[in-house]
Amino acid sequence: MTLRHGREFLAIPGPTTVPDEVLQAMHRPAIEIYAGALLDTTTSCLEDLRRIFKTEGRTYIYAANGHGAWEAALSNTLSRGDRVLVLGSGLFAPAWGEMAASQGITVEEMPASYRHAVDPAAVEERLRADTAGEIKAVLVVQVDTASSIANDIPAIRRAIDAAGHGALFMVDAIASLATMPFEMDAWGIDVGVTGSQKGLMTPPGLSFVAAGKRALDAHESADLRTFYWDWTQREGPRHYNKYCGTPPEHLLFGLRKALDLLFEEGLPAVFERHRILAEATRRAIAVWAQGGALSFNVLDPAARANSVTTVLLEGRDPAELLRYAENVCGVVLGIGIGDLTDKAFRIAHMGHVNAPMMLGTLGVVETSLAALGIPHGKGGVQAAIDCFVEAVPVAGRNDSAGSGGPGPARAAAPAVNAPGE
Ligand SMILES: *Cc1c(COP(=O)(O)O)cnc(C)c1O
């Protein structure tokens, strides 16, 4: 017997659920590439990406996944033999570093952990020691999708400044852009990279790079530049050159609609929605963790991302849980990756997600835990409900029953509305 028939919920941290409006925007014939509406689509997407990255700098669109944006960021700004400092907090910054090494860049990795965010003080200390200025760039991810760590990007910028170091600051926002604040100019980020298929709710296949003034200056002398990724090639007057060939039209139609949806909701509301959905997820996990088998991978609550949560599972193969959730209940959860392969599962709360999708996903996790006899505290979903009630109160309602009225479930949850007693 299975209960999976009906709409499947994709709760993996990318690709994420594509809104119907975005799918519909792509469902049209191809159009002329040298003139007409497509040129306006490009112009408006490049412009609106600056609003998303929060920069006055330049933006570039690549027909590539996130790895393409990584290569574009490196090859446009660096030269063979340059040293970069990689700040790990999981899988992705070291992977970016591996790519840099393959291009002839000297890669130095700071000691790192999947359980702790990057330590700005250690970054400051390392950069202070680099009196010769050998380090040309610092590479970090805002949210590591394997560990679910959210790094404090402004604090790392302050560390670079405190050391008086001139390295370019390059930030991978692939799993964080449009899910939490990212202030490229205000935070002194020189290069930002992202992909289409996570917070931006568009199918995989597009990626984006934003470059500030210092990065554009470095570009002038970078010797790793290659024709396909080269910013200068893409700056030319010919629209065709902006993509180094045929534009990925349908993905652009989808992106245009996704950007419209984000601005319609308003970025602050988008961030707040993610925060609340993530908090509800964390409340549920905290309850389940009382059974002793599950725990948060990220130790510091302040470093837990609002786009994805990695849950460690001890004594059981997470694949069992994922199989039950998918095959019986129709929810696809994320597997553990990198160092957490076979040790964890991931719940995404990223992009086009809302309360029923999260309650459904969390309900299925709790169902799966129970069905498989994995020890867990009961009432995780109730804790998520209480979180929503607390986060989105009904206007004008101020009585003590605001969290759902009297009853056993309410008694089990922490008090949320003190007034009125
Ligand atoms: C998904 C992801 C990548 C890789 O993106 P691809 O599109 O798979 O190449 C890189 N960094 C982070 C933080 C990611 O989440």
Coordinates of C-alpha atoms and ligand atoms in Angstrom, one line a residue:
M1 CA 0.0 0.0 0.0
T2 CA 1.2 3.5 -0.8
L3 CA -0.1 7.0 -0.1
R4 CA 2.2 8.7 -2.6
H5 CA -0.2 9.2 -5.5
G6 CA -1.1 12.9 -5.8
R7 CA 1.4 15.7 -6.1
E8 CA 4.9 14.7 -5.0
F9 CA 6.7 17.1 -2.6
L10 CA 10.3 17.8 -3.5
A11 CA 12.0 18.7 -0.3
I12 CA 15.6 18.5 -1.6
P13 CA 17.9 21.6 -1.5
G14 CA 18.0 22.1 -5.2
P15 CA 16.7 21.8 -7.7
T16 CA 13.7 23.2 -5.8
T17 CA 10.0 23.2 -6.7
V18 CA 9.4 25.3 -9.8
P19 CA 6.2 27.4 -9.5
D20 CA 3.5 26.7 -12.0
E21 CA 3.7 30.3 -13.2
V22 CA 7.3 29.8 -14.0
L23 CA 6.6 26.5 -15.9
Q24 CA 3.8 28.2 -17.8
A25 CA 6.1 31.2 -18.7
M26 CA 8.4 28.7 -20.4
H27 CA 5.7 26.9 -22.3
R28 CA 5.9 28.9 -25.6
P29 CA 7.7 28.7 -28.9
A30 CA 11.2 29.9 -29.4
I31 CA 11.7 33.5 -30.5
E32 CA 14.1 35.6 -32.6
I33 CA 17.5 36.0 -30.8
Y34 CA 18.9 39.1 -32.6
A35 CA 16.1 41.6 -32.0
G36 CA 12.8 42.1 -30.3
A37 CA 11.4 41.0 -27.0
L38 CA 14.3 38.7 -26.0
L39 CA 16.7 41.7 -25.8
D40 CA 14.4 43.4 -23.3
T41 CA 14.1 40.1 -21.3
T42 CA 17.9 40.0 -21.0
T43 CA 18.2 43.7 -20.0
S44 CA 15.5 43.4 -17.4
C45 CA 16.9 40.2 -15.9
L46 CA 20.5 41.6 -15.7
E47 CA 19.1 44.7 -14.0
D48 CA 16.9 42.8 -11.6
L49 CA 19.7 40.4 -10.7
R50 CA 21.5 43.5 -9.4
R51 CA 18.5 44.1 -7.2
I52 CA 18.7 40.6 -5.9
F53 CA 22.4 40.7 -5.3
K54 CA 22.0 44.3 -4.0
T55 CA 24.8 45.7 -6.1
E56 CA 25.6 48.6 -8.4
G57 CA 28.1 46.3 -10.0
R58 CA 27.8 44.2 -13.2
T59 CA 25.8 41.0 -13.6
Y60 CA 26.4 38.1 -16.0
I61 CA 24.1 35.3 -17.0
Y62 CA 25.6 31.9 -18.0
A63 CA 24.0 28.9 -19.6
A64 CA 25.5 26.7 -17.0
N65 CA 24.9 25.3 -13.5
G66 CA 26.5 26.7 -10.4
H67 CA 29.8 25.1 -11.2
G68 CA 29.9 27.3 -14.3
A69 CA 29.5 30.4 -12.2
W70 CA 32.3 29.2 -10.0
E71 CA 34.6 28.9 -13.0
A72 CA 33.5 32.3 -14.3
A73 CA 34.3 33.9 -11.0
L74 CA 37.8 32.4 -10.8
S75 CA 38.8 32.7 -14.4
N76 CA 37.7 36.3 -14.8
T77 CA 39.7 37.7 -11.8
L78 CA 42.7 35.5 -11.1
S79 CA 46.0 34.4 -12.7
R80 CA 47.9 31.2 -12.8
G81 CA 49.9 30.8 -9.6
D82 CA 47.7 33.1 -7.5
R83 CA 46.9 31.9 -4.0
V84 CA 43.4 31.7 -2.7
L85 CA 42.2 31.1 0.8
V86 CA 39.3 28.7 1.0
L87 CA 37.0 29.0 4.1
G88 CA 35.3 25.6 4.5
S89 CA 32.1 24.9 6.3
G90 CA 31.0 21.7 4.6
L91 CA 31.3 20.4 1.0
F92 CA 31.0 23.4 -1.3
A93 CA 33.8 25.9 -0.6
P94 CA 36.5 23.1 -0.7
A95 CA 34.9 21.9 -4.0
W96 CA 35.2 25.4 -5.4
G97 CA 38.8 25.3 -4.2
E98 CA 39.4 22.0 -6.0
M99 CA 38.2 23.6 -9.2
A100 CA 40.6 26.6 -8.6
A101 CA 43.5 24.1 -8.2
S102 CA 42.7 22.5 -11.5
Q103 CA 43.0 25.9 -13.1
G104 CA 46.5 26.4 -11.8
I105 CA 45.6 28.5 -8.7
T106 CA 47.4 27.7 -5.5
V107 CA 44.7 26.7 -3.0
E108 CA 45.1 27.0 0.8
E109 CA 42.3 25.6 2.9
M110 CA 41.6 26.9 6.4
P111 CA 41.0 24.1 8.9
A112 CA 37.3 23.6 8.7
S113 CA 34.4 21.5 10.1
Y114 CA 30.9 20.4 8.9
R115 CA 29.6 21.4 12.3
H116 CA 30.9 24.9 12.9
A117 CA 30.6 28.1 10.9
V118 CA 33.7 29.8 9.6
D119 CA 35.5 31.6 12.5
P120 CA 36.2 35.2 11.5
A121 CA 38.9 35.6 14.1
A122 CA 40.9 32.7 12.5
V123 CA 40.5 34.4 9.1
E124 CA 41.8 37.7 10.5
E125 CA 44.8 35.9 12.0
R126 CA 45.7 34.1 8.8
L127 CA 45.3 37.2 6.7
R128 CA 47.4 39.3 9.1
A129 CA 50.2 36.8 8.7
D130 CA 50.1 37.2 4.9
T131 CA 52.2 40.4 5.0
A132 CA 53.4 39.9 1.4
G133 CA 49.8 39.9 0.2
E134 CA 50.1 36.6 -1.6
I135 CA 46.5 35.7 -1.0
K136 CA 44.5 37.1 -3.9
A137 CA 41.1 36.0 -3.0
V138 CA 39.0 34.6 -0.1
L139 CA 36.4 32.0 -1.1
V140 CA 33.4 31.2 1.1
V141 CA 29.8 30.0 0.8
Q142 CA 27.0 31.8 2.6
V143 CA 25.0 28.6 3.2
D144 CA 26.7 25.2 2.8
T145 CA 24.1 22.9 1.4
A146 CA 25.7 19.8 2.8
S147 CA 26.2 20.9 6.4
S148 CA 23.3 23.5 6.4
I149 CA 25.7 26.0 8.0
A150 CA 25.0 29.7 7.4
N151 CA 28.2 31.7 7.6
D152 CA 28.3 35.2 8.9
I153 CA 29.4 37.0 5.7
P154 CA 29.6 40.6 7.2
A155 CA 31.7 39.3 10.1
I156 CA 34.1 37.7 7.7
R157 CA 34.3 40.9 5.7
R158 CA 35.1 42.8 9.0
A159 CA 37.9 40.2 9.6
I160 CA 39.4 40.9 6.2
D161 CA 39.2 44.6 6.9
A162 CA 40.6 44.3 10.4
A163 CA 43.6 42.5 8.9
G164 CA 44.0 45.3 6.4
H165 CA 44.1 42.7 3.6
G166 CA 43.3 43.5 0.0
A167 CA 42.2 40.0 -1.2
L168 CA 39.0 39.8 -3.3
F169 CA 36.1 38.5 -1.3
M170 CA 34.1 35.9 -3.3
V171 CA 30.9 34.5 -1.9
D172 CA 28.9 31.6 -3.2
A173 CA 25.2 32.4 -2.5
I174 CA 23.9 29.5 -4.6
A175 CA 21.9 28.0 -1.6
S176 CA 21.1 31.3 0.0
L177 CA 20.3 34.1 -2.4
A178 CA 16.6 35.0 -2.3
T179 CA 16.2 33.0 1.0
M180 CA 18.0 35.4 3.4
P181 CA 19.7 38.8 3.2
F182 CA 22.6 39.2 0.9
E183 CA 24.0 42.7 0.6
M184 CA 26.8 42.6 -1.9
D185 CA 27.8 46.2 -1.8
A186 CA 27.0 47.0 1.8
W187 CA 28.9 43.9 2.9
G188 CA 31.9 44.6 0.7
I189 CA 31.6 41.5 -1.4
D190 CA 33.6 41.6 -4.6
V191 CA 32.1 38.7 -6.5
G192 CA 28.8 36.9 -5.8
V193 CA 27.7 33.7 -7.6
T194 CA 24.4 31.9 -7.7
G195 CA 22.4 29.4 -9.7
S196 CA 18.8 29.4 -10.9
Q197 CA 17.5 26.3 -9.3
K198 CA 17.5 27.0 -5.6
G199 CA 16.1 30.2 -4.1
L200 CA 15.4 31.6 -7.6
M201 CA 12.8 28.9 -8.3
T202 CA 13.8 28.4 -11.9
P203 CA 14.9 25.1 -13.5
P204 CA 18.6 24.2 -13.4
G205 CA 20.7 25.4 -16.2
L206 CA 21.3 29.1 -15.6
S207 CA 23.9 30.7 -13.2
F208 CA 24.7 34.2 -12.4
V209 CA 27.8 36.2 -11.4
A210 CA 27.8 39.7 -9.9
A211 CA 31.1 41.6 -10.0
G212 CA 32.0 44.8 -8.1
K213 CA 34.5 47.4 -9.0
R214 CA 37.5 45.7 -7.5
A215 CA 36.7 42.5 -9.3
L216 CA 36.3 44.3 -12.6
D217 CA 39.7 46.0 -12.0
A218 CA 41.3 42.6 -11.3
H219 CA 39.7 41.3 -14.5
E220 CA 41.8 43.6 -16.6
S221 CA 45.0 41.7 -15.7
A222 CA 43.6 38.2 -15.0
D223 CA 45.3 35.6 -17.2
L224 CA 42.9 32.7 -16.6
R225 CA 40.3 34.3 -18.8
T226 CA 38.8 32.1 -21.4
F227 CA 36.5 33.1 -24.2
Y228 CA 33.3 31.4 -23.0
W229 CA 33.3 32.9 -19.5
D230 CA 35.0 36.2 -20.3
W231 CA 33.2 39.3 -18.9
T232 CA 34.7 41.5 -21.6
Q233 CA 33.4 39.3 -24.3
R234 CA 29.9 39.5 -22.7
E235 CA 30.0 43.3 -22.3
G236 CA 30.0 43.9 -26.1
P237 CA 27.1 45.6 -27.8
R238 CA 25.9 42.4 -29.5
H239 CA 23.2 40.6 -27.6
Y240 CA 24.4 37.3 -28.9
N241 CA 27.7 37.9 -27.1
K242 CA 26.0 38.3 -23.7
Y243 CA 25.5 34.5 -23.8
C244 CA 28.5 33.7 -26.0
G245 CA 26.1 32.1 -28.4
T246 CA 22.4 31.3 -28.5
P247 CA 20.6 32.6 -25.4
P248 CA 18.9 30.0 -23.2
E249 CA 15.6 31.5 -24.1
H250 CA 13.2 29.4 -22.2
L251 CA 15.1 29.4 -19.0
L252 CA 15.2 33.2 -19.3
F253 CA 11.4 33.3 -19.7
G254 CA 11.2 31.2 -16.6
L255 CA 13.7 33.4 -14.7
R256 CA 11.8 36.6 -15.7
K257 CA 8.7 35.2 -14.2
A258 CA 10.5 33.9 -11.0
L259 CA 12.0 37.4 -10.5
D260 CA 8.5 38.9 -10.9
L261 CA 7.2 36.6 -8.2
L262 CA 10.0 37.5 -5.8
F263 CA 9.5 41.2 -6.2
E264 CA 5.7 40.8 -6.0
E265 CA 6.1 39.1 -2.6
G266 CA 8.9 41.6 -1.7
L267 CA 12.3 40.4 -0.7
P268 CA 11.9 41.2 3.0
A269 CA 8.7 39.0 3.1
V270 CA 10.5 36.3 1.1
F271 CA 13.3 36.2 3.8
E272 CA 10.8 36.3 6.6
R273 CA 8.8 33.4 5.1
H274 CA 12.0 31.4 4.9
R275 CA 12.9 32.2 8.4
I276 CA 9.5 31.1 9.8
L277 CA 9.4 27.9 7.7
A278 CA 13.0 27.1 8.8
E279 CA 12.2 27.8 12.4
A280 CA 9.1 25.6 12.3
T281 CA 11.4 22.8 10.9
R282 CA 13.9 23.3 13.7
R283 CA 11.2 23.2 16.4
A284 CA 10.0 19.9 15.0
I285 CA 13.5 18.5 14.9
A286 CA 14.1 19.6 18.5
V287 CA 11.1 17.6 19.6
W288 CA 12.1 14.5 17.6
A289 CA 15.7 14.8 18.9
Q290 CA 14.3 14.1 22.4
G291 CA 14.2 10.4 21.4
G292 CA 18.0 10.3 21.1
A293 CA 18.4 9.1 17.5
L294 CA 18.3 12.4 15.7
S295 CA 20.2 15.6 16.1
F296 CA 21.1 18.9 14.4
N297 CA 24.3 18.8 12.4
V298 CA 25.0 22.4 13.1
L299 CA 25.9 22.9 16.7
D300 CA 25.4 26.7 17.1
P301 CA 21.7 27.5 16.7
A302 CA 22.7 30.9 15.3
A303 CA 24.6 29.2 12.4
R304 CA 21.6 27.1 11.2
A305 CA 20.5 28.1 7.7
N306 CA 17.0 29.2 6.8
S307 CA 17.1 27.4 3.5
V308 CA 18.0 23.8 4.5
T309 CA 18.4 21.8 7.6
T310 CA 20.8 18.8 7.9
V311 CA 19.7 16.2 10.5
L312 CA 22.1 13.5 11.8
L313 CA 20.6 10.1 12.2
E314 CA 22.5 7.7 14.5
G315 CA 22.2 3.9 14.4
R316 CA 20.0 3.7 11.4
D317 CA 20.6 4.1 7.7
P318 CA 19.0 7.4 6.6
A319 CA 18.2 5.7 3.2
E320 CA 15.5 3.7 5.0
L321 CA 13.8 6.8 6.1
L322 CA 14.1 8.5 2.7
R323 CA 12.7 5.4 1.0
Y324 CA 9.7 5.3 3.3
A325 CA 9.0 9.0 2.9
E326 CA 9.2 8.8 -0.8
N327 CA 7.7 5.5 -1.7
V328 CA 4.9 5.4 0.9
C329 CA 4.2 9.1 1.4
G330 CA 5.4 11.0 -1.7
V331 CA 7.9 13.3 -0.1
V332 CA 11.4 13.4 -1.5
L333 CA 13.9 14.4 1.2
G334 CA 17.6 15.2 0.6
I335 CA 20.3 12.6 1.2
G336 CA 23.4 13.3 3.3
I337 CA 26.3 14.3 1.0
G338 CA 30.1 14.8 1.4
D339 CA 31.3 13.8 4.9
L340 CA 27.7 13.2 5.9
T341 CA 27.0 10.5 3.2
D342 CA 24.9 7.8 4.9
K343 CA 24.9 9.7 8.2
A344 CA 22.2 12.4 7.7
F345 CA 19.2 13.5 5.7
R346 CA 18.3 17.0 4.7
I347 CA 15.0 18.9 4.8
A348 CA 14.9 21.8 2.3
H349 CA 12.8 24.8 3.0
M350 CA 14.1 26.8 0.1
G351 CA 12.3 28.7 -2.7
H352 CA 8.7 28.1 -3.6
V353 CA 7.6 26.6 -0.3
N354 CA 4.8 27.5 2.1
A355 CA 3.1 26.4 5.3
P356 CA 1.2 23.4 3.9
M357 CA 4.2 22.1 2.1
M358 CA 6.3 22.3 5.3
L359 CA 3.6 20.8 7.5
G360 CA 3.2 18.0 4.9
T361 CA 6.9 17.4 4.7
L362 CA 7.4 17.5 8.5
G363 CA 4.3 15.3 9.0
V364 CA 5.8 12.7 6.6
V365 CA 9.1 12.8 8.4
E366 CA 7.3 12.1 11.7
T367 CA 5.2 9.4 10.1
S368 CA 8.3 7.8 8.7
L369 CA 10.1 7.9 12.1
A370 CA 7.1 6.2 13.7
A371 CA 6.6 3.6 11.0
L372 CA 10.3 2.6 11.1
G373 CA 10.4 2.5 14.9
I374 CA 13.2 5.2 15.1
P375 CA 13.1 6.6 18.6
H376 CA 11.8 10.2 18.5
G377 CA 9.9 12.7 20.7
K378 CA 6.3 12.9 19.6
G379 CA 4.7 16.2 18.7
G380 CA 7.2 17.6 16.3
V381 CA 4.5 18.7 13.9
Q382 CA 2.6 20.3 16.7
A383 CA 5.7 22.3 17.6
A384 CA 5.8 23.5 14.0
I385 CA 2.1 24.5 14.1
D386 CA 2.8 26.4 17.3
C387 CA 5.6 28.1 15.6
F388 CA 3.4 29.3 12.8
V389 CA 0.7 30.5 15.2
E390 CA 3.3 32.4 17.1
A391 CA 5.0 33.9 14.0
V392 CA 1.8 34.9 12.2
P393 CA -0.7 36.0 14.9
V394 CA -4.2 36.9 14.0
A395 CA -4.6 40.7 14.1
G396 CA -6.4 42.0 17.2
R397 CA -6.4 38.6 19.0
N398 CA -4.5 38.8 22.2
D399 CA -6.0 36.2 24.5
S400 CA -4.0 33.4 26.1
A401 CA -5.7 30.7 23.8
G402 CA -3.9 32.2 20.9
S403 CA -1.7 29.2 20.4
G404 CA -4.5 26.9 19.7
G405 CA -6.7 26.8 22.8
P406 CA -6.5 24.6 25.9
G407 CA -5.6 20.9 25.5
P408 CA -2.7 18.5 25.8
A409 CA -0.9 19.7 22.8
R410 CA -0.8 23.2 24.0
A411 CA 0.4 22.2 27.4
A412 CA 3.3 20.3 25.8
A413 CA 4.4 23.3 23.8
P414 CA 6.4 26.2 25.2
A415 CA 4.3 29.2 26.2
V416 CA 4.2 31.7 23.3
N417 CA 1.7 34.4 24.4
A418 CA 2.3 35.4 27.9
P419 CA -0.1 38.4 28.1
G420 CA -3.6 38.0 29.3
E421 CA -2.9 35.5 32.1
Ligands
LIG1 C1 24.1 23.6 -5.4 C2 25.3 24.3 -4.9 C3 26.4 24.4 -5.7 C4 26.5 23.7 -7.0 O1 25.6 24.1 -8.0 P1 25.4 23.3 -9.3 O2 24.3 24.0 -10.0 O3 25.0 21.9 -8.9 O4 26.7 23.3 -10.0 C5 27.5 25.1 -5.2 N1 27.4 25.7 -4.0 C6 26.4 25.6 -3.2 C7 26.4 26.3 -1.9 C8 25.3 24.9 -3.6 O5 24.2 24.8 -2.8

